[in-house]
Amino acid sequence: MSHDTHHAPVASKLDLAPERSDLGLLRPDRSTGLMDWLTTVDHKKIGILYGAFAMFFFLLGGVEALAIRTQLARPDNDFVTARMYNQLFTMHGTTMIFLGVMPLSAAFFNFLIPLQIGARDVAFPRLNAFSLWTFVAGSFVLNASWLFEFGHLAGWFKDFAWYKSLVYTDFAPANGWFSYAPLSGTFGQADAALHAPRFTGVGTDFWIIGLQILGVASLAASFNFICTIVNMRAKGMTMMRLPVFTWMTLITAILIILAFPAITVALIQLMFDRQFGANFFNPSAGGQPILWQHLFWIFGHPEVYILVLPAMGIVSEILPTFSGKSLFGYPIIVFSGAVIGFLGFAVWSHHMFTTGLGAVPTAAFALLTMAIAVPTGVKIFNWLGTIWGGRIRFTPPMVLALGFIWMFMCGGFSGVMHSSAPADSQQQDSYFVIAHFHYVLLGGVLLGLMAGLYFWFPKIFGRMPKASVAYVASGMVILGFNLAFGPMHYLGLAGMPRRTHTYHAGMGWDTWNFVATIGAFILGIGVFLAFANLVWTAFKGEKCSSDPWDGRTLEWSLPSPVPEYNFARSPIISARDAYIEHKHGGHKIGYESDGGEAGVHMPSQSWMPMLASFGFLLIGMGMPMLAMMIPHAGWIVIAGIGILFLGIWLWALEGPGGYMLKTPSGSTSPSPVSATSSTH
Amino acid sequence: MFQVRKRVQADACQCDSFRELRWRLTLIFLMFSRFFHRVGILVLPFLGLLMTACSRADLEVRQSTLDPKGPVAQVQYDVFMDTVYLVIVLFVLVGGLLVYAVARFRSRAGEVVKPKLEEGHGNPLVEIGLITASIGALVFIAIPTLSAIWYTDDVPKEAVATSKLSAWYPRVDANGKENYAKEVEDQVLEIDVIGKQWWFRFEYPQLGLTSDAKRTVPNEFYIPRGKAVRINLRSEDVIHSFWVPKIAGKVDLIPGRKNYMWIQADELGHYYGQCAEFCGDSHAYMLFRCEVVEPEVFAQWVKSQKTDAAPVVAGSKAEKGKALFAAKTCAMCHNISGHFGAGNFGPDLTHLASRKSLAGAWLDNRDPKAQLALELKEKNTEASMPVDPAQLKANLIKWIGSSGVAHGADGKPTPDVKPGNRMHYYKMFNVVGLRESHQKFTDEELDALAEYLLTLK
């Protein structure tokens, strides 16, 4: 197999001669502008794209939430219909989890992991691009359901035969983010065409296929990161010298590959129930609705640790940096992360305490759920130990990280309350649960991710977000969030169930629902302000040095923005927190003799991953259209399958490619850091 | 932060008053947000809870879980309070340490922070001590949790002696009729709760109030005070959940699964319940009520449920209404013993006018102002006004005529009372709802129909 690296090393990819892949097609190696972003395999650009999409979907999910809160601000309200409300809370949850938090975490994984371990890119750059574009395809499929719903409400479809024959006209998913069967499934007997009656319309089908596609994206990314972290660490970067964020990424990736198969299976079974006359969850034909819950939650509980561990990793980087101290108990923090991941698979039925499991399983899961509070508590104690005796600098990332500890602790408290099954039988499916998971997800994960954004933004774009705006936005987020979700603890204990479109005035829930709505709007404005500030900063922000915070880990040793090749010469590590040791301690970072005029090997850009993802997009659009019996929808699905396989086949056959890029060979040590930190 | 402060001090000397004002306002805003960073976030989550805890009335709202009226709810409440005490201790300890650390170890203005590099290994003794303390704290709540799991699982053996039917319910009544068979006299009262989209049907198999006997009880069920009652939970379609917070925590109704629970209410009154598992369009509208009465009153109620509806007075509006009940296809789904016996798809209407709520307990048949005044006067939400015929009639007209099958005073089609409800919207097999079959009701028809239904006491 001929490699395209036979040409001489170049100073810039624009100096490359046009090259053809093994298939004879032109490689997009010399692309600039939009073409560059679409064909990139550079982990840093992919990270930025993930982040941009995630912030957009956070705002979309936020709009859905504000619609929910507006509807609930007053009793007997009719701001939206019950059907629309059910779609709103379903899409809000699904969007925030799968299109908001997970891709924002992926943005950090992508950008940082190679930099933190001293590598030039991930193990499989094209697979990385495939993950990104498959995520985009899945997010489009999921939100296409809204387009159909709005078309239905606007009456665009009323003259079509397929529309007139629909039994249920709910186009956006409306069963909640965990879509329990049999509401999402079938009942009774299937007819000759293998269709059993259903309770819901094609919205459920959009949800099923959208989640499957998103699952593929997550799995591919996880395989990539595990291989990268295990195999591509720089010389001397042992596992126990890895930054905690890298460790948490590794554990998260392992959780993903162990947990996603459960939901993949569940979704396939549900799809077969709905489309092909299977009866997995149909009790009138011998199926068991509770099977859905078990399969979903065996995925669903590890999923929440998938959501939170990266944020914990981020906080574990920020706290030492701004306390001027090492992380307290590094091995225990890493180990507790692994224990949380492991125990996360042992507690799933605490979501099912009210399903009549029986006293013994209920007791077992209650005790295991209490047990998982221990490693989580250990982390909080170790974070406290980190700032104890330090010199705390209250930069925006640090304020948010401290907020994370506080809010996540409160969310953990309500979690401990849920772990006691008898108490949970009053709290389950009420606003108390909503308060709990928003405290851990919003107060915890979102604050942690925002802290990470403010922390690493200077590294990503070489520009510093304005601190004053950051403080105002963070203040609004923290204030609004507590005002919105604090009262929900009371509302749940006062008997208000979740997922309810409205409530009567005599129930005693009026005041605090109104207060919660006010808080939600303050929170929304704060988040919007934070994101707008960050986006503005990326283009017009004040430039800053490459190490504005006196950072501890390897990425801070690189220029900002980071050059394509990451490290001019590959580093040789001899301590944990390698960069701070290099600057202030005794362990200097060594450098290998690669790079320079001989160049480093860079991967080639490619269209093929996106082509394969486009196949998924067509499958994802075609299958619900097939369920709606839109004419020729089957051809769309077949075309999608064809394009998916074509994309993968061309991807395999185009050959690995690659070219040699010269790197600066002057000073081998990173830019010197002045004794006084510039910002703050 | 220090950078911002310096800028403000420098600019405060500017003569431009607008600029000065802007800086002062910015400073106030920033201090405000900084205040919240340091202190506000510590206080806010619990401010709300504290404020409500100060008001007893807020803890006794209709579906409060903090106002237990029976042993099951009481035990669940007690376990919950154990977790609250634990959490308060942890909050004060850990939260206090966090606040202290943040205050004590902050860097001072102008200070150059030289990072410390020596540590990183933590302190094993501290770690093991904290882990042990955590486990100990959890044991504190684990023991009452386990005890409560077993207590709330099924009727305790101690309760059977006083709660079995023969202990409080005469087996044969004054006229010699059997209330229940001899075989069941040592059982506690059992109620079958059947959930359907979007209402609850209650059956008392031991007492002959069953589907087979065409004597079922929709949406409002009665139990005797102070007696343990076993509930069998069944669903005919999707998953629902049975939740009367003041009496017990919820258990789900899962189709194909034989879930059960037990309840006991020790105070008389009218209790509020709601479906607590998302079940479709009208999940929010699937409420129900529980009436707790003395055993003698319970026996009378059972007897009344076994009577047929009284004949309508000839020539009255009610007679017209009865004819409409058949003509408008109501009889296809609704049973009225003694008048119409074909349908059991919808709620049994034989004793409709004696119930305090309508349409899945979503509409209330009591005078709303009087009810609220009574609750305030009695300082509890279990006190109940009787059924107000005027309110019931208005509710009937509103409910039957909803979803566009009638028109309001403004000529516009009436809106939904329960979105997607089966009475109006169903369209499957051979059952077609009022709206789907394009039924139309004039004001007179609704009036006559309501008059008829008012006779069904």
Coordinates of N, CA and C in Angstrom, one line a residue, chain B residues 235-332:
Chain B
S235 N -53.5 -2.7 35.9 CA -53.7 -1.7 34.8 C -54.3 -2.4 33.6
E236 N -55.2 -1.7 32.9 CA -55.7 -2.2 31.7 C -55.0 -1.7 30.4
D237 N -54.1 -0.8 30.6 CA -53.4 -0.3 29.4 C -52.0 0.0 29.7
V238 N -51.6 1.2 30.2 CA -50.2 1.6 30.4 C -49.9 1.6 31.9
I239 N -48.7 2.0 32.3 CA -48.4 2.1 33.7 C -49.0 3.3 34.3
H240 N -49.6 3.1 35.4 CA -50.1 4.3 36.2 C -49.5 4.1 37.6
S241 N -49.9 5.0 38.5 CA -49.4 4.9 39.9 C -50.4 5.4 40.9
F242 N -50.5 4.7 42.0 CA -51.6 5.0 43.0 C -51.0 5.8 44.1
W243 N -51.3 7.0 44.3 CA -50.7 7.9 45.3 C -51.7 8.7 46.0
V244 N -51.9 8.4 47.3 CA -52.7 9.2 48.2 C -51.7 9.6 49.3
P245 N -51.0 10.7 49.1 CA -49.8 11.0 50.0 C -50.0 10.9 51.5
K246 N -51.2 11.4 51.9 CA -51.4 11.4 53.4 C -51.6 10.0 53.9
I247 N -51.9 9.1 53.1 CA -52.2 7.8 53.6 C -51.0 6.8 53.3
A248 N -50.4 6.9 52.1 CA -49.3 6.0 51.9 C -48.5 6.5 50.7
G249 N -47.2 6.1 50.6 CA -46.4 6.3 49.4 C -47.0 5.5 48.2
K250 N -46.5 5.8 47.0 CA -47.1 5.2 45.9 C -46.6 3.8 45.5
V251 N -47.4 3.1 44.8 CA -46.9 1.9 44.1 C -47.6 1.9 42.7
D252 N -46.8 1.4 41.7 CA -47.2 1.5 40.3 C -48.2 0.4 40.0
L253 N -49.1 0.8 39.0 CA -50.0 -0.2 38.4 C -49.4 -0.6 37.0
I254 N -48.9 -1.8 36.9 CA -48.1 -2.2 35.7 C -48.9 -3.3 35.1
P255 N -49.3 -3.1 33.8 CA -50.2 -4.1 33.1 C -49.4 -5.4 33.1
G256 N -50.1 -6.5 33.4 CA -49.5 -7.8 33.4 C -48.8 -8.2 34.7
R257 N -48.8 -7.2 35.7 CA -48.1 -7.5 36.9 C -49.0 -7.3 38.1
K258 N -48.8 -8.2 39.1 CA -49.8 -8.2 40.2 C -49.3 -7.5 41.4
N259 N -49.1 -6.2 41.3 CA -48.6 -5.4 42.4 C -49.7 -5.3 43.5
Y260 N -49.2 -5.0 44.7 CA -50.1 -4.8 45.8 C -49.5 -3.9 46.8
M261 N -50.3 -3.4 47.7 CA -49.8 -2.6 48.8 C -50.8 -2.6 49.9
W262 N -50.5 -2.1 51.1 CA -51.6 -1.9 52.1 C -51.6 -0.5 52.6
I263 N -52.8 -0.1 53.0 CA -53.0 1.2 53.5 C -53.8 1.2 54.8
Q264 N -53.8 2.2 55.5 CA -54.7 2.4 56.7 C -54.8 3.8 57.0
A265 N -56.0 4.3 57.1 CA -56.2 5.7 57.5 C -56.8 5.8 58.8
D266 N -56.1 6.6 59.7 CA -56.6 6.6 61.1 C -57.4 7.9 61.4
E267 N -57.6 8.7 60.4 CA -58.5 9.9 60.7 C -59.5 10.0 59.6
L268 N -60.7 10.4 60.0 CA -61.8 10.5 59.0 C -61.5 11.7 58.1
G269 N -62.1 11.6 56.9 CA -62.0 12.7 56.0 C -62.0 12.3 54.6
H270 N -61.8 13.3 53.7 CA -61.8 13.2 52.3 C -60.4 13.5 51.8
Y271 N -59.8 12.4 51.3 CA -58.3 12.5 50.9 C -58.1 12.6 49.4
Y272 N -57.0 13.3 49.1 CA -56.8 13.6 47.6 C -55.6 12.7 47.1
G273 N -55.9 12.1 46.0 CA -54.8 11.3 45.4 C -54.7 11.6 43.9
Q274 N -53.6 11.1 43.3 CA -53.3 11.5 41.9 C -52.4 10.4 41.3
C275 N -52.6 10.1 40.0 CA -51.8 9.2 39.3 C -50.4 9.8 39.3
A276 N -49.4 9.0 39.6 CA -48.0 9.5 39.6 C -47.1 8.7 38.7
E277 N -47.6 8.3 37.6 CA -46.6 7.8 36.6 C -47.2 8.2 35.2
F278 N -46.3 8.9 34.5 CA -46.8 9.5 33.2 C -47.5 8.5 32.3
C279 N -48.7 8.8 32.0 CA -49.5 7.8 31.3 C -50.2 8.4 30.0
G280 N -49.7 9.5 29.5 CA -50.3 9.9 28.3 C -50.8 11.4 28.4
D281 N -51.6 11.7 27.4 CA -52.1 13.1 27.3 C -52.7 13.7 28.5
S282 N -53.6 12.9 29.2 CA -54.2 13.5 30.4 C -53.7 13.0 31.7
H283 N -52.4 12.7 31.7 CA -51.8 12.2 33.0 C -52.1 13.2 34.1
A284 N -52.0 14.5 33.8 CA -52.1 15.5 34.9 C -53.5 15.6 35.4
Y285 N -54.5 15.0 34.6 CA -55.9 15.1 35.0 C -56.4 13.9 35.6
M286 N -55.5 12.9 35.9 CA -56.0 11.6 36.4 C -55.9 11.6 37.9
L287 N -56.9 12.3 38.6 CA -56.9 12.3 40.0 C -57.9 11.3 40.6
F288 N -57.9 11.2 41.9 CA -58.9 10.3 42.5 C -59.0 10.8 44.0
R289 N -60.1 10.2 44.6 CA -60.3 10.6 46.0 C -60.5 9.4 46.9
C290 N -60.2 9.5 48.2 CA -60.4 8.5 49.1 C -61.2 9.0 50.3
E291 N -62.3 8.4 50.6 CA -63.2 8.8 51.7 C -63.0 7.9 52.8
V292 N -62.6 8.4 54.0 CA -62.4 7.5 55.2 C -63.5 7.7 56.1
V293 N -64.3 6.7 56.4 CA -65.5 6.8 57.2 C -65.4 5.7 58.3
E294 N -66.3 5.9 59.3 CA -66.4 4.9 60.4 C -67.0 3.6 59.8
P295 N -66.6 2.5 60.4 CA -67.0 1.2 59.8 C -68.5 1.0 59.5
E296 N -69.3 1.6 60.4 CA -70.8 1.5 60.2 C -71.2 2.3 58.9
V297 N -70.6 3.5 58.8 CA -70.9 4.3 57.6 C -70.4 3.6 56.3
F298 N -69.3 2.9 56.5 CA -68.7 2.1 55.4 C -69.7 1.0 54.9
A299 N -70.3 0.3 55.9 CA -71.2 -0.7 55.6 C -72.5 -0.2 54.9
Q300 N -72.9 1.0 55.4 CA -74.1 1.6 54.7 C -73.7 2.0 53.3
W301 N -72.5 2.5 53.1 CA -72.1 2.9 51.7 C -72.1 1.7 50.8
V302 N -71.5 0.6 51.3 CA -71.5 -0.6 50.4 C -72.9 -1.0 50.0
K303 N -73.8 -0.9 51.0 CA -75.2 -1.3 50.7 C -75.7 -0.4 49.6
S304 N -75.5 0.9 49.8 CA -76.0 1.9 48.8 C -75.4 1.6 47.4
Q305 N -74.2 1.2 47.3 CA -73.6 0.9 46.0 C -74.3 -0.3 45.3
K306 N -75.0 -1.1 46.1 CA -75.6 -2.3 45.5 C -77.0 -2.0 45.1
T307 N -77.5 -0.8 45.3 CA -78.9 -0.5 44.9 C -78.9 0.0 43.5
D308 N -80.0 -0.2 42.8 CA -80.2 0.3 41.5 C -80.6 1.8 41.5
A309 N -80.5 2.4 40.4 CA -80.9 3.8 40.3 C -82.4 3.9 40.4
A310 N -82.9 4.9 41.0 CA -84.3 5.1 41.2 C -85.0 5.4 39.8
P311 N -86.2 5.0 39.6 CA -86.8 5.4 38.3 C -87.0 6.9 38.2
V312 N -87.0 7.4 37.0 CA -87.1 8.9 36.8 C -88.6 9.2 36.8
V313 N -88.9 10.4 37.3 CA -90.3 10.9 37.3 C -90.8 11.1 35.9
A314 N -91.9 10.6 35.6 CA -92.5 10.7 34.3 C -92.8 12.2 34.0
G315 N -92.5 12.6 32.7 CA -92.8 14.0 32.3 C -91.7 15.0 32.8
S316 N -90.8 14.6 33.5 CA -89.8 15.6 34.0 C -88.7 15.7 33.0
K317 N -87.9 16.8 33.2 CA -86.7 17.0 32.3 C -85.8 15.8 32.4
A318 N -85.8 15.2 33.6 CA -84.9 14.0 33.7 C -85.2 12.9 32.8
E319 N -86.5 12.8 32.5 CA -86.9 11.7 31.6 C -86.4 12.0 30.2
K320 N -86.5 13.3 29.8 CA -85.9 13.6 28.5 C -84.4 13.3 28.5
G321 N -83.8 13.6 29.7 CA -82.4 13.4 29.8 C -82.0 11.9 29.6
K322 N -82.9 11.1 30.2 CA -82.6 9.6 30.2 C -82.7 9.2 28.7
A323 N -83.7 9.7 28.0 CA -83.8 9.3 26.6 C -82.6 9.7 25.8
L324 N -82.1 10.9 26.1 CA -80.9 11.4 25.4 C -79.7 10.5 25.8
F325 N -79.7 10.0 27.0 CA -78.5 9.2 27.4 C -78.4 8.0 26.4
A326 N -79.5 7.5 26.0 CA -79.4 6.4 25.0 C -79.2 6.9 23.6
A327 N -79.9 8.0 23.3 CA -79.8 8.5 21.9 C -78.4 9.0 21.6
K328 N -77.7 9.6 22.5 CA -76.4 10.1 22.3 C -75.3 9.1 22.5
T329 N -75.6 7.8 22.6 CA -74.7 6.7 22.7 C -74.0 6.6 24.0
C330 N -74.4 7.4 25.0 CA -73.8 7.3 26.4 C -73.9 5.9 26.9
A331 N -75.0 5.2 26.7 CA -75.3 3.9 27.3 C -74.3 2.9 26.7
M332 N -73.7 3.1 25.6 CA -72.8 2.1 25.1 C -71.6 1.9 26.0

